mmCIF file of C-alpha atoms in Angstrom:
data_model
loop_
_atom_site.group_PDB
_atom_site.id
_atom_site.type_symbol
_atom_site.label_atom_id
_atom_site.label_comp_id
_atom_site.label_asym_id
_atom_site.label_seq_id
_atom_site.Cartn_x
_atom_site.Cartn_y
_atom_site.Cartn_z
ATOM 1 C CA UNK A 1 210.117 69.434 -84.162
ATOM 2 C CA UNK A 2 212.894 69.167 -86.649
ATOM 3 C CA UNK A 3 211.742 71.414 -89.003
ATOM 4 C CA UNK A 4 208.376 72.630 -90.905
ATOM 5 C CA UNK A 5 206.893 69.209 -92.187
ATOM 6 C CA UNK A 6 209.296 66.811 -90.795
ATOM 7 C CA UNK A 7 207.292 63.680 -89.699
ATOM 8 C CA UNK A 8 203.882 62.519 -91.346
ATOM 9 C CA UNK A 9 202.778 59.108 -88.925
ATOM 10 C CA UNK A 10 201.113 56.448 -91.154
ATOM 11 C CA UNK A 11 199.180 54.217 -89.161
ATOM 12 C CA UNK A 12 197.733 50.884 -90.867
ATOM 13 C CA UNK A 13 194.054 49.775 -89.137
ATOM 14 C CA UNK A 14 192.068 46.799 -89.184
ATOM 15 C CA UNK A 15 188.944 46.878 -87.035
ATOM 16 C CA UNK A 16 190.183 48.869 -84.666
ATOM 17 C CA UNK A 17 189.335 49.719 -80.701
ATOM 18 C CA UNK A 18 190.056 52.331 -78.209
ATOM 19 C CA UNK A 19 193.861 51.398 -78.210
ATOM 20 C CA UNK A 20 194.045 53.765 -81.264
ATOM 21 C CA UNK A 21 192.911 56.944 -79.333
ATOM 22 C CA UNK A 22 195.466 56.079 -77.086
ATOM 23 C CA UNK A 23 198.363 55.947 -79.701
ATOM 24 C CA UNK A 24 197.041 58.634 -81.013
ATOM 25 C CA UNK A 25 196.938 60.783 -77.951
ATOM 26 C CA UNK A 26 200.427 59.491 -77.388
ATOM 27 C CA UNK A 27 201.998 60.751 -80.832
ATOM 28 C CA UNK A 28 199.876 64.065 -81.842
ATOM 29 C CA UNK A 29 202.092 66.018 -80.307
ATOM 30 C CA UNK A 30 205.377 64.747 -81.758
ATOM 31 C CA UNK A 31 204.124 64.681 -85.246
ATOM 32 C CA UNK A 32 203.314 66.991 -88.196
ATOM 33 C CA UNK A 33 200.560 65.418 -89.735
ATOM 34 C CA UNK A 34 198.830 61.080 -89.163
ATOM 35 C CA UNK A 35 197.368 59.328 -91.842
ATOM 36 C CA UNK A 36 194.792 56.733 -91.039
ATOM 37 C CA UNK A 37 194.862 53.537 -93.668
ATOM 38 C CA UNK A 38 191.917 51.497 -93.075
ATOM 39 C CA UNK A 39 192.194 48.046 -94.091
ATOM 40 C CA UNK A 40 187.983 47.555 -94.159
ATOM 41 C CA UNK A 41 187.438 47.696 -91.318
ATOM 42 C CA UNK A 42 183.470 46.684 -90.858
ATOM 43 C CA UNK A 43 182.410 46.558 -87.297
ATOM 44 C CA UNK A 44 180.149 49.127 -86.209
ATOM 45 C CA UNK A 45 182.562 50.488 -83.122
ATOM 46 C CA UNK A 46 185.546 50.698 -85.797
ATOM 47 C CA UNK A 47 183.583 52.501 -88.060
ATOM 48 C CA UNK A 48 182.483 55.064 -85.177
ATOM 49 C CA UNK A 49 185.959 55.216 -84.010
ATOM 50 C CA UNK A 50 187.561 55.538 -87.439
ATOM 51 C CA UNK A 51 184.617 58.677 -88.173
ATOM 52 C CA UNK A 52 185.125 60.213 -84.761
ATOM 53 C CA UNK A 53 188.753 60.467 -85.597
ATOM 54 C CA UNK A 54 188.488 61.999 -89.069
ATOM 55 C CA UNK A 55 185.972 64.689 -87.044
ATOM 56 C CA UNK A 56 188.990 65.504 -85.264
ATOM 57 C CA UNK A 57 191.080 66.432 -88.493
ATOM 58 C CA UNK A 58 193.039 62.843 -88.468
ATOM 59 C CA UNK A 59 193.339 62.207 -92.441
ATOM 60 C CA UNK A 60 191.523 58.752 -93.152
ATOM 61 C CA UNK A 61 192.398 56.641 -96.325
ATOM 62 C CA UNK A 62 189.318 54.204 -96.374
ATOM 63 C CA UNK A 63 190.136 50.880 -98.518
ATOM 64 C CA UNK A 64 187.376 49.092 -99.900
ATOM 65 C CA UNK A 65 189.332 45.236 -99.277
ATOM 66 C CA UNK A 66 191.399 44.135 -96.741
ATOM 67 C CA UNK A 67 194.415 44.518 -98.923
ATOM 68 C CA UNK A 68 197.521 43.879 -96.224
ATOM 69 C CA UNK A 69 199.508 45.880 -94.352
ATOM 70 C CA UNK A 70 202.192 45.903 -96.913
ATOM 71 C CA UNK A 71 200.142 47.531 -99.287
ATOM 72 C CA UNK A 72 197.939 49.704 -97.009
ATOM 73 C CA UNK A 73 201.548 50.914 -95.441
ATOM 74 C CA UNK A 74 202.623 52.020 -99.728
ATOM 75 C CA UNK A 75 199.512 54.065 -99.767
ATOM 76 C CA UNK A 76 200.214 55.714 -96.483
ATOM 77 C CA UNK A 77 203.684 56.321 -97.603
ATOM 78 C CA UNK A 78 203.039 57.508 -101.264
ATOM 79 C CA UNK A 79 200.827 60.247 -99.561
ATOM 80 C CA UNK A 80 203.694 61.386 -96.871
ATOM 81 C CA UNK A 81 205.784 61.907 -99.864
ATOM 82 C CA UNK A 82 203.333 63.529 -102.262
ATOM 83 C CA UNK A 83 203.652 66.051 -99.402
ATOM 84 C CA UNK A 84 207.374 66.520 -99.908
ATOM 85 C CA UNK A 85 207.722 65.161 -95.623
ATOM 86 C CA UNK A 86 211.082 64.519 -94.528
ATOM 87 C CA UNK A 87 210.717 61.559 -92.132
ATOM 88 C CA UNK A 88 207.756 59.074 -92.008
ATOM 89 C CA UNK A 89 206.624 57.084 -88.766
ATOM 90 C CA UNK A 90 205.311 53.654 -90.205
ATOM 91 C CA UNK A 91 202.882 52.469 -86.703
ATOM 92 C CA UNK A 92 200.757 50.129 -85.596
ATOM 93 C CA UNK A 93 197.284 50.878 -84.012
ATOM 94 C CA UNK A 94 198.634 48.961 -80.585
ATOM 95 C CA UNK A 95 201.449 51.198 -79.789
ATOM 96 C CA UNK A 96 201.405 54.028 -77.391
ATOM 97 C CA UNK A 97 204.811 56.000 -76.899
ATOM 98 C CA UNK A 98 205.980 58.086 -74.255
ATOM 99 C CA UNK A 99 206.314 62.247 -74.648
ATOM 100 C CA UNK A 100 209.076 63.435 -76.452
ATOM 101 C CA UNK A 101 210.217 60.326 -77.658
ATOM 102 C CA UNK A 102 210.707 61.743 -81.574
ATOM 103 C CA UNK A 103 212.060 64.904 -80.496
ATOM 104 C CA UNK A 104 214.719 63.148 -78.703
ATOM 105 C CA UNK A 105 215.572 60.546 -81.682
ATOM 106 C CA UNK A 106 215.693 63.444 -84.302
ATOM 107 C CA UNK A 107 218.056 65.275 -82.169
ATOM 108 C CA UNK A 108 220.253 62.047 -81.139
ATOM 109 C CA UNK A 109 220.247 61.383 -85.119
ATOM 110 C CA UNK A 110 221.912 64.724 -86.162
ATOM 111 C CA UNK A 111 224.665 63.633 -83.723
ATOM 112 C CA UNK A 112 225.453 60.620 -85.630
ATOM 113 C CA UNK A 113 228.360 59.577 -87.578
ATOM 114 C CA UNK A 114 227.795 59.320 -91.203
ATOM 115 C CA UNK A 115 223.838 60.494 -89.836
ATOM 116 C CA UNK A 116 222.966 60.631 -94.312
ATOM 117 C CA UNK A 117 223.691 57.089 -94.199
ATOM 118 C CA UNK A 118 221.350 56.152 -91.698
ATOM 119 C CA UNK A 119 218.153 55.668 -93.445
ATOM 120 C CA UNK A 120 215.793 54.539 -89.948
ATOM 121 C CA UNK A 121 216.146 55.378 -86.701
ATOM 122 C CA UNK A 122 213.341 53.782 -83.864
ATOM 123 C CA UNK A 123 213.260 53.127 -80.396
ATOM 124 C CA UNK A 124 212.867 50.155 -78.359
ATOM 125 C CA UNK A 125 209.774 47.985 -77.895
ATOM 126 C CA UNK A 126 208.623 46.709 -75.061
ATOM 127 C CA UNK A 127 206.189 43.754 -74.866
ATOM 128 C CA UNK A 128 203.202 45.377 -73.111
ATOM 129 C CA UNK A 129 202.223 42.426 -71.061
ATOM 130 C CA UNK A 130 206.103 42.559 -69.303
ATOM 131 C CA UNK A 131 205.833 46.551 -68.259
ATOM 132 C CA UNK A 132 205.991 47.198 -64.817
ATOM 133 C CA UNK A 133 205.192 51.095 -64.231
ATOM 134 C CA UNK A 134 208.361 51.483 -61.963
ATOM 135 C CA UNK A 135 210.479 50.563 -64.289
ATOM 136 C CA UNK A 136 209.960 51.746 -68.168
ATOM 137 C CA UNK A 137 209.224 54.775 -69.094
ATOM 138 C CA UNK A 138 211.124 57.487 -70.976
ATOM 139 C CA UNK A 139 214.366 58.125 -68.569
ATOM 140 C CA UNK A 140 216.486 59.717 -70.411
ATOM 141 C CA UNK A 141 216.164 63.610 -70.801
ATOM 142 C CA UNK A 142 219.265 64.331 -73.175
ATOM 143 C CA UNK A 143 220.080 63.389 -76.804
ATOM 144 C CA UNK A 144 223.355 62.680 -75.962
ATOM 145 C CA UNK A 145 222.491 60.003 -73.167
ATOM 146 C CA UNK A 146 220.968 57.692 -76.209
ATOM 147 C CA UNK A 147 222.532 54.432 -76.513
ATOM 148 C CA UNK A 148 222.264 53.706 -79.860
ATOM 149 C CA UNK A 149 222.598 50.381 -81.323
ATOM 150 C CA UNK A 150 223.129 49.289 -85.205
ATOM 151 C CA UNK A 151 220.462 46.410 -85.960
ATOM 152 C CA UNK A 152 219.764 44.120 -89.025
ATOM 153 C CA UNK A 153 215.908 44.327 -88.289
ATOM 154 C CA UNK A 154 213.238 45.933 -86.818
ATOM 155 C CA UNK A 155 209.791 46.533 -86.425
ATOM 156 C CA UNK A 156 207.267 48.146 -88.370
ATOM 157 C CA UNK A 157 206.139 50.088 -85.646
ATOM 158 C CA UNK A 158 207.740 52.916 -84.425
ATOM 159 C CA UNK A 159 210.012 52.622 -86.961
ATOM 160 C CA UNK A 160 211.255 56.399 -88.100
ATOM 161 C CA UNK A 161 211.838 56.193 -91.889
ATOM 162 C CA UNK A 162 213.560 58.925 -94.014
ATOM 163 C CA UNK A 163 211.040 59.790 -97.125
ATOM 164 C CA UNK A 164 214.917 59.097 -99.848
ATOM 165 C CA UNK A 165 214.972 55.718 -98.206
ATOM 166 C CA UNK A 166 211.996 54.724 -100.770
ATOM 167 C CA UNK A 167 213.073 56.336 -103.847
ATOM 168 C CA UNK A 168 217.060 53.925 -102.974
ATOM 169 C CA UNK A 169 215.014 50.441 -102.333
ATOM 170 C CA UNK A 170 211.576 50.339 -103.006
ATOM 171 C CA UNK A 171 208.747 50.407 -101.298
ATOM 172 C CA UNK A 172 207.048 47.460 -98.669
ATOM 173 C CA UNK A 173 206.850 44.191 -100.680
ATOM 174 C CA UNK A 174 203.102 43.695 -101.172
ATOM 175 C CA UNK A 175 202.806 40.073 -101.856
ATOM 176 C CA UNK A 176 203.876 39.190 -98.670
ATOM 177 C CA UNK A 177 200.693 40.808 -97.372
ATOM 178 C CA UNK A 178 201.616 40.527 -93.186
ATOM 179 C CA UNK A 179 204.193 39.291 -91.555
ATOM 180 C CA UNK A 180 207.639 39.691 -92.490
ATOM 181 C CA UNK A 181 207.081 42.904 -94.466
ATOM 182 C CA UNK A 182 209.730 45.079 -91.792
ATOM 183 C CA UNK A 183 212.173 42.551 -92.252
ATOM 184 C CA UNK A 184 212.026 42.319 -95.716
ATOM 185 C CA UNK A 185 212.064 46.467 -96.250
ATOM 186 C CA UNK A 186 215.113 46.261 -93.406
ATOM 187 C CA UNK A 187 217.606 43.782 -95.169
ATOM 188 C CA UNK A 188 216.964 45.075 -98.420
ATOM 189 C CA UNK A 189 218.063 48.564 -96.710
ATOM 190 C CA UNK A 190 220.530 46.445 -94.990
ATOM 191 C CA UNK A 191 221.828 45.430 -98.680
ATOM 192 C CA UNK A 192 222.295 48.546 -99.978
ATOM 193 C CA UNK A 193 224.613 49.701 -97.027
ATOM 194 C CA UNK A 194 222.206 51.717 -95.038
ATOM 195 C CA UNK A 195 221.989 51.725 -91.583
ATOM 196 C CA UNK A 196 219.525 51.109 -88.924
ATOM 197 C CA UNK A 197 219.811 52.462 -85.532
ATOM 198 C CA UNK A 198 217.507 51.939 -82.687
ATOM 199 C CA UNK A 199 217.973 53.495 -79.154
ATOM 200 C CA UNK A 200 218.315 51.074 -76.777
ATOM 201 C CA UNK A 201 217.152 53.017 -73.884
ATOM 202 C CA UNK A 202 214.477 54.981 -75.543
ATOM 203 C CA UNK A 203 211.593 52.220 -74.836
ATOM 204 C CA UNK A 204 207.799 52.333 -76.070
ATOM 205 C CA UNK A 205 204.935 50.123 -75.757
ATOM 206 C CA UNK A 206 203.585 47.718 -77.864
ATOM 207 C CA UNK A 207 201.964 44.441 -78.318
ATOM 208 C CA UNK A 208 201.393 41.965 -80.960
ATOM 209 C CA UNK A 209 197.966 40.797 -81.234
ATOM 210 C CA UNK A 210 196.512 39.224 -77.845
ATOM 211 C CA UNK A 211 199.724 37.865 -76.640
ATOM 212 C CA UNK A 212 200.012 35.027 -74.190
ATOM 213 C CA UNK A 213 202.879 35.123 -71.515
ATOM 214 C CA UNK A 214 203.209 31.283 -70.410
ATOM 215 C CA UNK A 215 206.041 30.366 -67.812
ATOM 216 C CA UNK A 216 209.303 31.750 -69.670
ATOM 217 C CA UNK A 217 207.153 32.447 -73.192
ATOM 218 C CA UNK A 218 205.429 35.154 -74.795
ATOM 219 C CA UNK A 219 203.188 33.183 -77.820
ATOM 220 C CA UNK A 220 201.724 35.269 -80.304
ATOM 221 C CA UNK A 221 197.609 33.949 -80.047
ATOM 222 C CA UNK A 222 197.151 34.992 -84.307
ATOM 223 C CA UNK A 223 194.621 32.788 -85.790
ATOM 224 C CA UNK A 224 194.546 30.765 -88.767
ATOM 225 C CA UNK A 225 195.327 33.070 -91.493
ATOM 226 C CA UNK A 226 197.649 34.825 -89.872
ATOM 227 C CA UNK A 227 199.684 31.400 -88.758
ATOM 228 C CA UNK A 228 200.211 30.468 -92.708
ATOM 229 C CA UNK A 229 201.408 34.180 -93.445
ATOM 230 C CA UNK A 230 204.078 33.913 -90.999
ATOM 231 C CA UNK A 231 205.186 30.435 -91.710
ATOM 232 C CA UNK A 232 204.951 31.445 -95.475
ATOM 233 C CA UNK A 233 206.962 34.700 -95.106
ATOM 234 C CA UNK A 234 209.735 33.639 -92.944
ATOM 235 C CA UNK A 235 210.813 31.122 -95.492
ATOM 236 C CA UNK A 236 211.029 33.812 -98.032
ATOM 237 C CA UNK A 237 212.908 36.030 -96.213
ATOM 238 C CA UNK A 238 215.173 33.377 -95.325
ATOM 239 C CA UNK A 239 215.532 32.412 -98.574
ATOM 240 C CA UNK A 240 216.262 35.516 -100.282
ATOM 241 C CA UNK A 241 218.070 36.997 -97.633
ATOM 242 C CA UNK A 242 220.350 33.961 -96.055
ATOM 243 C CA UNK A 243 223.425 34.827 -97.418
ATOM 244 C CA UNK A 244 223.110 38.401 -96.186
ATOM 245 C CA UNK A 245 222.091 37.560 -92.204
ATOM 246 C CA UNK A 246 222.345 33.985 -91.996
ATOM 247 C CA UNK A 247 221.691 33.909 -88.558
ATOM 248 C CA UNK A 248 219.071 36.479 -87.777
ATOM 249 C CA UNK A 249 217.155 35.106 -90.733
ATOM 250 C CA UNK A 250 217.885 31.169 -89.432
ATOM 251 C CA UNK A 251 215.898 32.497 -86.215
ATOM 252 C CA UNK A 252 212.918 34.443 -88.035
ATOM 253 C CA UNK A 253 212.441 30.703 -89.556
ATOM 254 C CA UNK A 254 212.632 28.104 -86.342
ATOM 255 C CA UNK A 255 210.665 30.838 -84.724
ATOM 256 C CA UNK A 256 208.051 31.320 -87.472
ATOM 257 C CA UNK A 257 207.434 27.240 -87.978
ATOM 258 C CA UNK A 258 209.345 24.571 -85.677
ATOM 259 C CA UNK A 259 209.087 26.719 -82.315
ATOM 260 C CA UNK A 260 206.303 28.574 -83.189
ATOM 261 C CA UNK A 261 204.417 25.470 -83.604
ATOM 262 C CA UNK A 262 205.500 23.666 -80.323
ATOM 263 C CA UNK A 263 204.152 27.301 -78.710
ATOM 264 C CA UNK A 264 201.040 26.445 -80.364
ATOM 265 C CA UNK A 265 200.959 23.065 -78.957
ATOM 266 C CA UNK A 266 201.568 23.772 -75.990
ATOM 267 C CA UNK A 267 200.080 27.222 -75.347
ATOM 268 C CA UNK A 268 197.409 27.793 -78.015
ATOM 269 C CA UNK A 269 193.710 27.368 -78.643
ATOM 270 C CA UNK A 270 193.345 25.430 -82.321
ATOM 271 C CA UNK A 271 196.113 23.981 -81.964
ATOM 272 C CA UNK A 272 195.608 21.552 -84.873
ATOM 273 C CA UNK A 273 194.060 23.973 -87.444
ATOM 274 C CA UNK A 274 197.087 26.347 -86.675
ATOM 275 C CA UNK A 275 199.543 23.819 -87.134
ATOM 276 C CA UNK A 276 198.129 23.143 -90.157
ATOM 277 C CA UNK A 277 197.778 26.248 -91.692
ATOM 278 C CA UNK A 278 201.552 26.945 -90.789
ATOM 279 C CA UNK A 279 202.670 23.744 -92.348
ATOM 280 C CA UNK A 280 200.572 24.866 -95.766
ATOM 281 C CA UNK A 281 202.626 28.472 -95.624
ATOM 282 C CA UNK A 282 205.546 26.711 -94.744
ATOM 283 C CA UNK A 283 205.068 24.632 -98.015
ATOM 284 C CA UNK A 284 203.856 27.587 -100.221
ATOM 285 C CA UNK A 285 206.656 29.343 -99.311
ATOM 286 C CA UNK A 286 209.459 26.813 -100.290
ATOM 287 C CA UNK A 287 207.122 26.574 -103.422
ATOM 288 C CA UNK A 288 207.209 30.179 -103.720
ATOM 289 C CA UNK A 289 203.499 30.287 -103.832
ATOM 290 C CA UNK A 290 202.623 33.964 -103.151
#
């Protein structure tokens, strides 16, 4: 560990299953403190899950609506920095990361050029459904063997945030509610002249949702709901944000409505209802409608 209090791990929930004892098993260890924010969360195993965990000393913040990961993410955050912590780890309950992984990043991060001006450091995701167990896993043994890589974006989880970062931009835009809320928080850092770095050979798991893989595709199975949020939010990131990555933000958008919704045709149950509810955020969000 870095230092006395370093890292507090925020994890957001939503009706959560066994895949949270095992990201929890996987970052105890490399972590000072977790904080559990529970987005209501009303089935009866996610209630035993969520109490069996804050049995085991795991800090639970128990909201009484769903109120977005955005928002649930600012509480999380607000009480990582009421405890004066230096870093915070911003996770999602479907990750699992290898041992040592933090360690390694911290240590690769004080060898960094101009290290005050990078405000995230992460590693690399990979999609759960393409690991093969010969070939990921956590390789490297030195700080020094880290490629690093400067990005524009990146996820939510996994996603090593210094505590300052907040007090220079803000904190996770909570009208956008899901979807999009990483890459807003990443080009407004991005705007300010921070830096993001993310170690390309430093991988961990994750997985959004219940992903399909279909021939050369990996199609994101959301339902309803979550179809208009992403259709909604990629049009206001590319609309506030164009002029500063016009073609990483071009991409979020044909991926979040014209591909996305020839994935759903093709790939997807409810097609038609999904369609539909991405065309309505698609139109909200050019309305600004939030």
């Amino acid at each position: 560990m870095e230092n006395k209090l370093s890292i507090c791990a925020v994890i957001v929930s939503y009706e959560p299953d066994e895949s949270i004892i095992r990201l929890l098993d996987s970052i105890t260890k490399q972590t000072d403190e977790i904080v559990i924010v529970d987005n209501f969360s009303r089935s009866d195993n996610s209630k035993a899950i969520l109490k069996s965990l804050e049995k085991n000393q795991i800090k639970i913040i128990y909201n009484d609506d769903n109120y977005g990961v955005a928002k649930a993410l600012n509480q999380g955050v607000k009480y990582a920095l009421s405890k004066q912590y230096k870093w915070i780890l911003t996770l999602d309950q479907d990750s699992e990361f290898y041992p040592n992984t933090y360690n390694i990043l911290l240590s690769g991060y004080e060898t960094l050029i101009n290290k005050n001006n990078v405000m995230m450091i992460a590693p690399t995701p990979v999609e759960r459904l393409l690991i093969k167990d010969s070939t990921t896993g956590l390789n490297i043994k030195n700080s020094k063997d880290i490629l690093w890589k400067n990005a524009v974006l990146n996820l939510t989880s996994g996603s090593l945030i210094k505590a300052e970062a907040f007090s220079h931009i803000g904190f996770f835009e909570e009208k956008l509610f899901i979807e999009q809320v990483d890459n807003d928080f990443c080009c407004r850092l991005g705007k300010k002249g921070y830096k993001i770095k993310v170690a390309a050979n430093v991988p961990f798991v994750h997985e959004i949702g219940k992903s399909l893989k279909k021939m050369f595709f990996i199609t994101r199975n959301h339902n309803e709901k979550r179809k208009y949020y992403l259709a909604r939010n990629v049009v206001y990131v590319f609309k506030k944000y164009f002029f500063y990555a016009p073609y990483t933000t071009t991409r979020y958008l044909l991926g979040g409505t014209i591909l996305g919704w020839v994935k759903i045709a093709l790939f997807e149950d409810n097609k038609i209802g999904k369609i539909k509810s991405g065309l309505k955020g698609f139109t909200d969000g050019i309305l600004n409608k939030y």
